[in-house]
């Protein structure tokens, strides 16, 4: 009897991966895209937020509870980016695997280069600051590599039978990323040192990797919409430092950036921080393809 | 006449606070942000440092996250029926929340009025139960309708709608001490569906009264949620509750039976949702209260409200509400009301709201009032209400 039960369990355990794909839920489409590449046909991925949505303000919709309740692996950005909606959803997911630090929980920020970790006391007088550092870190392709490795390792824990497949897929992802990075770096290198103004502080990792200098933000403080006095400061800054570009995330109003551009001659460019932000941005590679081509195109237009 | 003066005053304060938040931007030093910019990235250690650095803070590691929300309310106009103070720190809500152990989390919400304190909610949630169950034990806001489950500071108005006041025991609504069990019921087409069953001590302020230890109040709630499109979703709820009312005697247990249907329709385009969104919500209530013949026998009272909110800009919301409710203990009496609301959020952590309200109470009394509410939150970043 015991043997029969053991055999049944063993059978169930072996049969499970063949029957059902590993259900991966991520908060952002960027992680879903990398999980797709690493997981291949062994995984099925879903992202809660859309790439053109402000990742700080995602509604805690009950329909997300259903997705989380079925998840084998949850990938989050961490650094409190999801603090406005994920904790209550996780509490109601009835899924112990994916709770913080559970076997199916992956904080993608771990191991990544995180910028702007506060070294002094932070208060909300600074706006909606993230006390653990800037959470928009996946815009550095080197962090993408770290995230892919972490996902492969985690998938191998969640689905040990697929370990070899995940390692193979990871190697392919890394090889492609290395080749792509050469291409991106070559395209961006002529613009090293270019000063830009961004709407929200979403781009420190991108700027750090591609050696751009972020001179200021249209938002006076994170989460606070533009004010006349700050806008004037930015106009003066752009004029004084001859800043060619104002980068705007797709979910912000371009009214103020356009007004600044009209006063200064700078170009407003919508740059997408996430996969899925525009229909052409289908995966993590096309995210950089798209943004870099847009950046280079805009820079050529400014000359 | 006074009402217009008050309105002018209220709008003045609204405008002043908007100015204030602008003025604040001008004062700080000229650097765009106080945090180090990307041009000078700090070298990052391979393993990320723990959130609290230094020996002295490690003892704080397991402390609950703490937040305090202040709710200041100013009222002008005359209201002989509901005569609230002109200026009050109506509520200071202290929230203490943490994980208990691998099986549970705990949430305490202590509500301080200016001179008293109440455990508004204090419960443990067992998150690791079999069969997809979620259990809460303690004191909690009862899952009866939608508004009754929400804390004062997340309501889209500075006040409580009439049907809650008249049919659920007062401004505070129905709170219960007991056990709540909720389970997801699988449905096709990605419809979220959850059934909640709750058992409470048969006591709730203004609603149920405990005479014997065997007196119990019950509540059942069924919630359906469906994404109609990427931007639009519909929340539906059906509730049924019952408990012994204050007219019970040692010989006769008299029940008050409550029913409600609630709906919330939300529209928020994902790309531009920071600037434009709308919601429409309504609830329909019925209270059937057994009373002795000499008090008028069984009272079947009905109430409802309908409320809409539209986002004008990133930080501005306009809303309107209509409401009507019979009295639970005398269904022949009916109060009605209309209100318009304007809300300004200086930041995610503070809010200024003005409301102009007309209520017509049973007996022909009309009250025109202006309400001005200021809310401010400090401490841990809570989840955004949905």
XYZ file of C-alpha atoms in Angstrom:
689
model
C 0.000 0.000 0.000
C 2.757 2.375 1.043
C 4.693 1.497 -2.078
C 1.684 2.058 -4.227
C 1.209 5.482 -2.671
C 4.866 6.314 -3.149
C 4.654 5.214 -6.766
C 1.573 7.321 -7.253
C 3.273 10.361 -5.759
C 6.350 9.756 -7.862
C 4.202 9.410 -10.944
C 2.302 12.564 -10.112
C 5.568 14.379 -9.533
C 7.075 13.207 -12.806
C 3.944 13.671 -14.794
C 3.195 17.162 -13.522
C 5.776 19.078 -15.581
C 4.739 17.256 -18.727
C 1.083 18.002 -18.127
C 1.235 21.597 -17.011
C 3.617 24.398 -17.786
C 5.276 26.324 -14.992
C 3.044 29.313 -14.349
C 5.174 32.432 -14.073
C 3.557 35.698 -13.020
C 5.586 38.894 -13.020
C 4.625 42.406 -12.088
C 6.338 43.889 -15.161
C 6.390 42.737 -18.759
C 10.187 43.065 -18.767
C 10.599 40.153 -16.367
C 7.913 38.155 -18.201
C 9.876 38.624 -21.419
C 13.130 37.441 -19.858
C 11.306 34.507 -18.223
C 9.873 33.610 -21.620
C 13.357 33.537 -23.112
C 14.838 31.508 -20.268
C 11.837 29.264 -19.678
C 11.061 28.533 -23.318
C 8.112 26.227 -23.845
C 8.263 24.892 -20.291
C 6.755 28.073 -18.873
C 3.720 30.223 -19.386
C 4.166 33.864 -18.381
C 1.742 36.602 -17.394
C 2.523 40.177 -16.405
C 0.221 42.198 -14.169
C 1.198 45.709 -15.321
C 1.315 46.780 -18.932
C 4.464 48.303 -20.355
C 2.740 51.632 -21.033
C 1.386 51.867 -17.507
C 2.983 53.771 -14.624
C 4.473 50.889 -12.602
C 4.014 52.873 -9.367
C 0.247 53.099 -9.775
C -1.132 49.712 -10.697
C -4.609 49.000 -9.338
C -4.939 46.043 -6.948
C -7.599 44.404 -9.088
C -9.089 41.141 -7.770
C -8.551 39.605 -11.214
C -4.841 39.693 -10.352
C -5.588 37.529 -7.293
C -6.745 34.769 -9.645
C -3.501 34.973 -11.608
C -1.422 34.944 -8.435
C -3.382 32.053 -6.959
C -2.312 29.870 -9.905
C 1.322 31.001 -10.021
C 4.286 28.702 -9.450
C 6.729 31.581 -9.637
C 6.277 35.285 -8.990
C 8.900 37.758 -10.191
C 8.780 41.242 -8.669
C 10.877 44.354 -9.180
C 11.172 44.827 -5.419
C 12.612 48.009 -3.882
C 9.004 48.887 -2.949
C 8.013 49.580 -6.569
C 4.957 47.337 -6.077
C 4.137 48.440 -2.524
C 0.939 50.194 -3.615
C -0.794 47.075 -4.871
C 1.039 43.783 -4.475
C 0.995 43.120 -0.687
C -2.816 42.937 -0.346
C -3.025 40.815 -3.503
C -0.436 38.373 -2.162
C -2.292 38.116 1.133
C -5.420 37.122 -0.737
C -3.715 34.840 -3.254
C -3.926 31.833 -0.907
C -0.687 30.774 -2.547
C 2.071 30.161 -0.022
C 4.691 29.411 -2.677
C 4.867 32.955 -3.951
C 4.733 34.859 -0.689
C 7.772 37.029 0.077
C 10.807 34.751 0.340
C 8.730 31.665 -0.426
C 10.131 29.019 -2.801
C 8.370 30.608 -5.787
C 9.188 34.251 -5.048
C 11.918 36.082 -6.896
C 12.921 39.663 -6.183
C 14.622 40.543 -9.467
C 16.557 43.435 -7.903
C 18.793 41.102 -5.911
C 22.274 41.113 -7.411
C 21.491 43.952 -9.796
C 23.315 47.253 -9.774
C 20.918 49.486 -7.871
C 21.510 53.218 -8.022
C 20.511 56.045 -5.711
C 20.447 54.011 -2.540
C 19.969 56.769 0.007
C 22.993 57.256 2.227
C 21.300 59.781 4.464
C 17.934 59.966 6.159
C 15.096 60.183 3.625
C 11.821 61.941 4.316
C 8.741 62.446 2.178
C 9.664 66.110 1.887
C 11.755 64.709 -0.963
C 8.593 63.431 -2.680
C 7.765 59.771 -3.193
C 11.343 58.562 -2.824
C 12.237 54.895 -2.733
C 14.261 54.268 0.423
C 15.817 51.094 -1.042
C 17.137 52.729 -4.205
C 15.849 53.520 -7.673
C 13.530 50.696 -8.783
C 13.842 51.245 -12.563
C 17.024 49.157 -12.759
C 16.142 46.796 -15.664
C 16.927 49.581 -18.151
C 20.595 48.608 -17.837
C 21.205 45.522 -20.032
C 23.856 44.310 -17.583
C 21.105 44.086 -14.993
C 19.032 42.204 -17.570
C 21.763 39.565 -17.591
C 21.695 39.310 -13.789
C 17.894 39.023 -13.845
C 18.012 36.276 -16.507
C 20.515 34.280 -14.415
C 18.367 34.668 -11.313
C 15.268 33.562 -13.218
C 17.066 30.517 -14.641
C 18.277 29.523 -11.171
C 14.828 30.011 -9.672
C 13.087 28.099 -12.465
C 15.517 25.226 -11.907
C 14.446 25.151 -8.255
C 10.736 25.367 -9.039
C 10.966 22.860 -11.902
C 14.142 20.773 -11.414
C 13.316 18.577 -14.403
C 13.838 21.568 -16.667
C 17.246 22.563 -15.303
C 19.173 21.578 -18.421
C 16.688 23.345 -20.675
C 16.839 26.520 -18.579
C 20.632 26.528 -18.608
C 20.663 26.083 -22.362
C 18.116 28.860 -22.866
C 20.035 31.119 -20.502
C 23.248 30.574 -22.461
C 21.415 31.478 -25.655
C 19.913 34.591 -24.006
C 23.304 35.704 -22.714
C 24.959 35.150 -26.077
C 22.290 37.164 -27.827
C 22.459 39.883 -25.182
C 26.244 40.124 -25.555
C 25.927 40.495 -29.316
C 23.120 43.006 -28.966
C 25.021 45.002 -26.368
C 27.886 45.484 -28.816
C 25.408 46.808 -31.349
C 23.695 49.095 -28.802
C 26.947 50.366 -27.348
C 28.210 51.138 -30.868
C 25.058 53.099 -31.643
C 25.142 55.016 -28.390
C 28.865 55.653 -28.041
C 28.846 58.800 -30.238
C 26.437 60.330 -27.726
C 28.399 59.568 -24.560
C 28.238 62.505 -22.196
C 25.022 63.870 -23.713
C 23.000 65.742 -21.131
C 19.289 64.979 -20.919
C 16.311 66.016 -18.839
C 13.810 63.285 -17.951
C 10.238 63.606 -16.729
C 10.429 61.161 -13.803
C 13.639 59.727 -12.398
C 13.169 56.435 -14.300
C 16.395 56.411 -16.255
C 19.458 56.424 -13.975
C 20.469 52.876 -14.935
C 19.977 53.474 -18.658
C 21.945 56.711 -18.408
C 24.653 55.074 -16.353
C 25.095 52.243 -18.850
C 25.053 54.390 -21.972
C 26.989 57.244 -20.333
C 24.308 59.889 -20.571
C 24.153 62.640 -17.989
C 20.773 63.322 -16.412
C 20.776 67.018 -15.644
C 17.301 67.373 -14.177
C 13.710 66.216 -14.067
C 10.465 67.808 -15.212
C 8.910 66.622 -11.953
C 10.124 68.870 -9.141
C 10.245 65.812 -6.886
C 9.333 62.178 -7.530
C 5.550 61.875 -7.865
C 4.899 65.645 -7.718
C 3.576 67.049 -11.020
C 5.403 69.950 -12.703
C 5.086 73.361 -11.077
C 5.593 76.728 -12.805
C 8.630 77.659 -10.713
C 10.381 74.350 -11.260
C 9.511 74.387 -14.965
C 11.204 77.763 -15.197
C 14.296 76.329 -13.506
C 14.369 73.487 -16.012
C 13.968 75.901 -18.931
C 16.949 77.911 -17.636
C 18.926 74.730 -17.053
C 18.268 73.471 -20.595
C 19.199 76.846 -22.058
C 22.335 77.225 -19.945
C 23.627 73.715 -20.526
C 22.312 73.374 -24.119
C 20.493 70.134 -23.304
C 19.138 68.596 -26.531
C 16.556 66.073 -25.239
C 13.683 65.794 -22.785
C 12.857 62.117 -22.214
C 9.268 61.362 -21.223
C 7.851 58.043 -20.055
C 4.739 57.020 -22.037
C 2.343 57.489 -19.099
C 3.140 61.146 -18.400
C 1.450 64.187 -19.875
C 3.673 65.756 -22.538
C 2.103 69.211 -22.109
C 4.813 70.623 -19.827
C 7.721 68.935 -21.665
C 6.377 70.373 -24.943
C 6.060 73.825 -23.409
C 9.662 73.559 -22.185
C 10.735 72.377 -25.639
C 8.982 75.320 -27.283
C 10.909 77.721 -25.028
C 14.284 76.053 -25.387
C 14.449 74.251 -28.715
C 15.011 70.911 -26.995
C 13.310 67.838 -28.439
C 10.682 65.879 -26.513
C 11.205 62.149 -26.923
C 8.925 59.444 -25.557
C 11.227 56.739 -24.310
C 9.728 53.471 -23.143
C 10.992 52.064 -19.853
C 9.288 48.694 -20.281
C 8.560 45.886 -22.695
C 5.084 46.279 -24.153
C 5.219 50.081 -23.935
C 4.764 50.289 -27.702
C 3.457 47.492 -29.959
C 6.922 47.092 -31.543
C 8.531 46.445 -28.156
C 7.766 42.770 -27.958
C 10.657 41.607 -25.791
C 13.623 42.735 -23.725
C 15.847 43.059 -26.806
C 13.397 45.118 -28.825
C 13.009 47.397 -25.805
C 16.602 48.581 -26.243
C 16.404 48.389 -30.051
C 13.413 50.687 -30.018
C 14.624 53.145 -27.390
C 18.141 53.399 -28.797
C 16.912 53.900 -32.358
C 14.489 56.544 -31.091
C 17.253 58.241 -29.113
C 19.723 58.198 -31.986
C 17.038 59.407 -34.389
C 16.106 62.274 -32.090
C 19.749 63.258 -31.560
C 20.374 63.328 -35.304
C 17.292 65.498 -35.692
C 18.655 67.988 -33.175
C 21.840 68.623 -35.127
C -26.211 82.973 3.066
C -23.634 81.608 5.498
C -23.282 78.528 3.369
C -21.920 80.553 0.479
C -19.510 82.298 2.784
C -18.329 78.931 3.993
C -18.030 77.665 0.464
C -15.937 80.662 -0.467
C -13.802 80.070 2.614
C -13.479 76.361 1.782
C -12.453 76.983 -1.798
C -10.064 79.627 -0.544
C -8.369 77.053 1.656
C -8.284 74.580 -1.244
C -6.659 77.157 -3.469
C -4.304 78.192 -0.700
C -3.175 74.631 -0.165
C -2.583 74.274 -3.886
C -0.526 77.447 -3.718
C 1.241 76.151 -0.656
C 2.293 72.986 -2.414
C 3.568 75.123 -5.274
C 5.280 77.515 -2.962
C 7.064 74.621 -1.323
C 8.653 73.679 -4.609
C 10.194 77.104 -4.988
C 11.888 77.220 -1.597
C 14.294 74.233 -1.607
C 17.849 74.640 -2.903
C 18.197 74.722 -6.676
C 19.378 71.117 -7.145
C 16.638 69.254 -8.961
C 16.696 66.344 -6.535
C 18.388 65.765 -3.221
C 19.295 62.154 -3.984
C 22.554 61.497 -5.827
C 22.040 61.613 -9.591
C 22.907 58.929 -12.067
C 25.946 60.770 -13.260
C 27.762 59.785 -10.101
C 26.656 56.248 -9.352
C 27.859 54.872 -6.067
C 29.733 51.609 -6.238
C 27.267 48.889 -5.380
C 28.085 46.090 -3.020
C 27.421 42.658 -4.501
C 24.855 41.577 -1.901
C 22.331 44.360 -1.307
C 22.564 45.738 2.213
C 19.675 45.007 4.543
C 17.032 47.723 4.778
C 18.074 48.783 8.241
C 21.740 49.440 8.567
C 23.704 49.360 11.749
C 23.553 47.265 14.858
C 21.184 49.510 16.767
C 18.364 49.053 14.295
C 18.414 45.299 13.932
C 16.182 45.015 16.993
C 13.604 47.004 15.045
C 13.673 44.476 12.259
C 10.529 42.646 13.316
C 8.607 45.682 14.438
C 5.334 46.144 12.610
C 5.087 48.785 9.944
C 3.439 51.809 11.473
C 1.431 54.562 9.909
C -0.799 57.310 11.236
C -3.535 59.014 9.272
C -5.006 62.255 10.548
C -8.520 63.227 9.527
C -9.479 66.819 10.242
C -13.022 67.925 9.506
C -14.570 71.375 9.464
C -18.325 71.771 9.063
C -20.324 74.923 8.508
C -24.053 75.392 8.153
C -26.919 74.384 10.395
C -27.912 70.798 11.074
C -30.247 70.273 14.043
C -30.468 66.513 13.392
C -26.800 65.627 13.061
C -25.073 68.407 14.967
C -21.365 67.654 14.587
C -18.677 70.033 15.880
C -17.511 72.857 13.629
C -13.841 71.887 13.854
C -12.608 68.464 14.861
C -9.719 66.099 14.528
C -12.298 63.524 13.744
C -10.018 60.536 13.641
C -6.376 59.684 14.072
C -5.941 56.178 12.793
C -2.856 54.288 13.838
C -2.135 51.189 11.774
C 0.246 48.489 12.991
C 0.789 45.676 10.543
C 3.196 42.770 10.353
C 3.651 39.117 9.571
C 3.050 36.962 12.665
C 4.697 33.717 11.567
C 4.759 31.540 8.449
C 1.030 31.046 8.741
C -0.456 34.405 9.548
C -0.277 38.170 9.477
C -1.861 40.661 11.862
C -3.376 44.083 11.316
C -4.362 46.556 14.002
C -6.151 49.811 13.278
C -6.552 51.936 16.374
C -8.933 54.794 15.914
C -8.388 57.774 18.191
C -11.022 60.443 18.409
C -10.035 63.601 20.260
C -10.745 62.060 23.649
C -11.231 58.349 23.279
C -9.718 55.389 21.530
C -11.245 52.354 19.895
C -9.852 49.276 18.238
C -11.452 49.892 14.882
C -10.057 46.640 13.600
C -7.666 44.143 15.099
C -7.410 40.772 13.465
C -5.130 37.987 12.467
C -5.330 36.639 8.915
C -4.407 33.017 8.289
C -2.986 33.006 4.804
C -1.799 29.394 4.548
C -4.976 27.414 5.042
C -5.926 24.412 2.922
C -8.831 24.403 0.439
C -8.103 27.951 -0.671
C -9.534 29.385 2.527
C -8.604 32.735 3.981
C -9.561 33.191 7.633
C -9.663 36.329 9.718
C -10.177 36.261 13.462
C -10.662 39.303 15.655
C -12.531 42.556 15.343
C -13.138 43.717 11.801
C -15.295 45.826 9.555
C -17.985 43.427 8.348
C -17.989 42.444 4.658
C -21.447 43.851 4.220
C -21.667 45.828 1.002
C -18.615 47.708 -0.209
C -18.502 51.021 1.679
C -18.945 49.353 5.061
C -15.673 47.462 4.537
C -13.692 50.667 3.929
C -11.981 52.855 6.479
C -13.157 56.433 6.804
C -10.038 57.857 5.175
C -10.424 55.936 1.912
C -14.061 56.868 1.317
C -14.604 59.102 -1.722
C -16.482 61.577 0.534
C -15.735 63.271 3.853
C -18.897 61.769 5.370
C -20.806 58.502 5.454
C -23.820 57.971 3.179
C -27.268 57.985 4.812
C -28.107 54.277 4.358
C -24.995 53.338 6.375
C -25.930 55.841 9.097
C -29.603 54.844 9.210
C -29.491 51.115 8.517
C -26.062 49.893 9.670
C -26.029 51.427 13.120
C -24.484 54.864 12.540
C -21.581 56.764 10.965
C -19.145 54.021 11.905
C -21.074 51.291 10.111
C -21.154 47.642 11.096
C -18.123 46.214 12.839
C -18.038 42.764 14.377
C -15.896 40.624 16.616
C -15.642 37.064 15.454
C -14.487 34.859 12.624
C -14.480 35.353 8.872
C -13.869 32.651 6.272
C -13.478 33.413 2.582
C -13.008 31.103 -0.371
C -12.533 31.693 -4.071
C -15.254 30.028 -6.138
C -13.923 29.068 -9.583
C -15.790 30.747 -12.415
C -15.274 30.709 -16.168
C -14.006 33.660 -18.213
C -11.538 34.871 -15.584
C -14.279 36.164 -13.331
C -13.062 36.649 -9.783
C -15.610 35.261 -7.372
C -15.267 35.041 -3.619
C -17.679 33.809 -0.986
C -17.262 35.084 2.561
C -19.034 33.691 5.628
C -18.745 35.520 8.937
C -19.923 34.842 12.471
C -19.772 37.548 15.137
C -20.756 38.170 18.696
C -24.361 39.339 18.509
C -23.435 42.901 19.283
C -22.833 45.937 17.116
C -23.222 49.562 18.066
C -26.645 50.870 17.100
C -27.494 47.637 15.298
C -27.403 44.484 17.397
C -27.569 44.010 21.144
C -26.257 41.102 23.132
C -28.495 39.640 25.827
C -27.309 36.058 26.020
C -24.049 34.342 25.291
C -25.859 32.440 22.552
C -26.615 35.665 20.664
C -24.739 35.581 17.388
C -24.722 37.829 14.324
C -24.092 36.393 10.865
C -22.987 37.780 7.559
C -22.526 36.315 4.114
C -20.993 38.141 1.175
C -20.488 37.113 -2.419
C -18.204 39.241 -4.546
C -17.811 39.112 -8.311
C -15.216 41.067 -10.242
C -14.678 41.160 -13.968
C -12.375 43.152 -16.221
C -14.731 44.351 -18.938
C -11.810 45.762 -20.890
C -8.265 46.775 -20.126
C -9.504 50.069 -18.708
C -12.936 49.154 -17.359
C -13.942 46.787 -14.617
C -17.026 45.917 -12.642
C -17.189 44.937 -8.997
C -20.447 43.391 -7.747
C -21.394 42.311 -4.256
C -24.351 40.597 -2.628
C -24.632 40.595 1.139
C -26.933 39.114 3.724
C -26.588 39.669 7.456
C -28.636 39.109 10.578
C -28.421 39.628 14.318
C -30.519 40.163 17.441
C -31.745 43.742 17.788
C -32.212 45.882 20.886
C -35.909 45.123 21.197
C -35.136 41.480 22.046
C -36.174 40.292 25.473
C -35.081 37.304 27.514
C -38.097 35.403 26.140
C -38.100 36.607 22.531
C -35.121 37.080 20.304
C -36.004 39.692 17.692
C -33.896 39.803 14.566
C -32.748 42.498 12.255
C -32.087 41.049 8.819
C -29.986 43.046 6.377
C -29.504 42.733 2.639
C -27.372 44.726 0.253
C -26.322 44.826 -3.373
C -23.291 46.913 -4.253
C -21.647 47.762 -7.537
C -18.553 49.716 -8.536
C -17.823 50.472 -12.164
C -14.361 51.854 -12.758
C -12.730 53.349 -15.818
C -9.045 54.083 -15.838
C -7.137 53.970 -19.118
C -3.800 52.365 -18.289
C -1.590 54.749 -20.228
C -3.219 58.018 -19.164
C -4.701 56.787 -15.893
C -2.554 59.136 -13.821
C -4.566 62.026 -15.213
C -7.998 60.707 -16.177
C -10.226 58.164 -14.537
C -13.812 57.790 -13.423
C -15.846 55.599 -11.178
C -19.506 55.068 -10.512
C -20.663 53.266 -7.418
C -23.933 52.501 -5.756
C -25.432 50.371 -3.041
C -28.946 49.284 -2.295
C -29.867 48.216 1.233
C -32.853 46.650 2.924
C -33.269 46.229 6.655
C -36.078 44.099 8.094
C -36.303 44.691 11.804
C -38.582 42.687 14.074
C -40.117 44.956 16.662
C -42.843 44.321 19.216
C -46.351 45.286 18.081
C -46.488 48.254 20.471
C -43.479 49.770 18.683
C -45.051 49.293 15.282
C -44.284 45.667 14.426
C -41.914 44.672 11.677
C -40.066 47.562 10.036
C -38.908 47.097 6.439
C -36.612 50.013 5.663
C -34.814 50.652 2.403
C -31.883 52.853 1.527
C -29.521 53.540 -1.345
C -26.855 55.841 -2.629
C -25.331 56.504 -6.009
C -22.019 58.278 -6.369
C -19.727 59.230 -9.211
C -16.196 60.526 -9.268
C -14.260 61.977 -12.192
C -10.566 62.753 -12.259
C -9.982 66.214 -13.713
C -6.185 66.270 -13.498
C -3.421 64.332 -11.826
C -4.339 65.674 -8.395
C -7.949 66.865 -8.822
C -11.159 64.859 -8.548
C -14.775 66.031 -8.762
C -17.668 63.970 -7.503
C -21.370 63.923 -6.764
C -23.611 61.743 -4.632
C -27.312 61.236 -4.130
C -28.676 59.224 -1.223
C -31.871 58.185 0.451
C -32.685 56.028 3.419
C -35.596 55.093 5.647
C -35.004 54.790 9.371
C -34.357 51.212 10.498
C -36.610 51.516 13.549
C -39.357 53.487 11.791
C -39.569 52.804 8.074
C -42.129 55.564 7.599
C -39.368 58.124 8.156
C -37.082 58.858 5.256
C -34.004 61.077 4.888
C -32.577 62.129 1.541
C -29.481 64.000 0.478
C -27.404 65.429 -2.368
C -23.774 66.394 -2.347
C -21.025 67.644 -4.634
C -17.394 66.999 -3.789
C -14.051 68.404 -4.915
C -10.815 66.694 -3.879
C -7.240 67.862 -4.222
C -4.230 65.646 -3.473
C -1.076 67.723 -2.858
C 0.799 64.403 -2.833
C -0.044 60.768 -2.420
C 0.110 61.326 1.341
C -2.197 64.265 1.879
C -5.611 65.260 0.669
C -7.904 68.280 0.897
C -11.575 67.764 0.178
C -14.570 70.052 0.138
C -18.184 68.946 0.069
C -21.421 70.883 -0.260
C -24.242 68.825 1.132
C -27.979 69.188 1.410
C -29.850 66.705 3.538
C -33.614 66.621 3.979
C -34.480 64.777 7.127
C -37.788 63.162 8.004
C -40.079 65.763 9.561
C -39.268 68.417 6.988
C -35.907 69.563 8.334
C -33.440 70.655 5.674
C -29.749 71.081 6.431
C -27.366 72.838 4.044
C -23.766 72.278 5.034
C -20.248 72.752 3.779
C -17.651 70.224 4.848
C -13.925 70.657 4.532
C -11.699 67.708 5.223
C -7.935 67.553 5.487
C -6.241 64.163 5.638
C -2.561 63.468 6.084
C -0.609 60.238 6.375
C 2.789 59.536 7.859
C 4.773 56.369 8.201
C 4.765 53.182 6.174
C 3.465 53.428 2.608
C 0.174 51.589 2.631
C -1.498 49.953 -0.337
C -3.508 52.254 -2.602
C -7.223 51.763 -2.043
C -9.089 49.949 -4.781
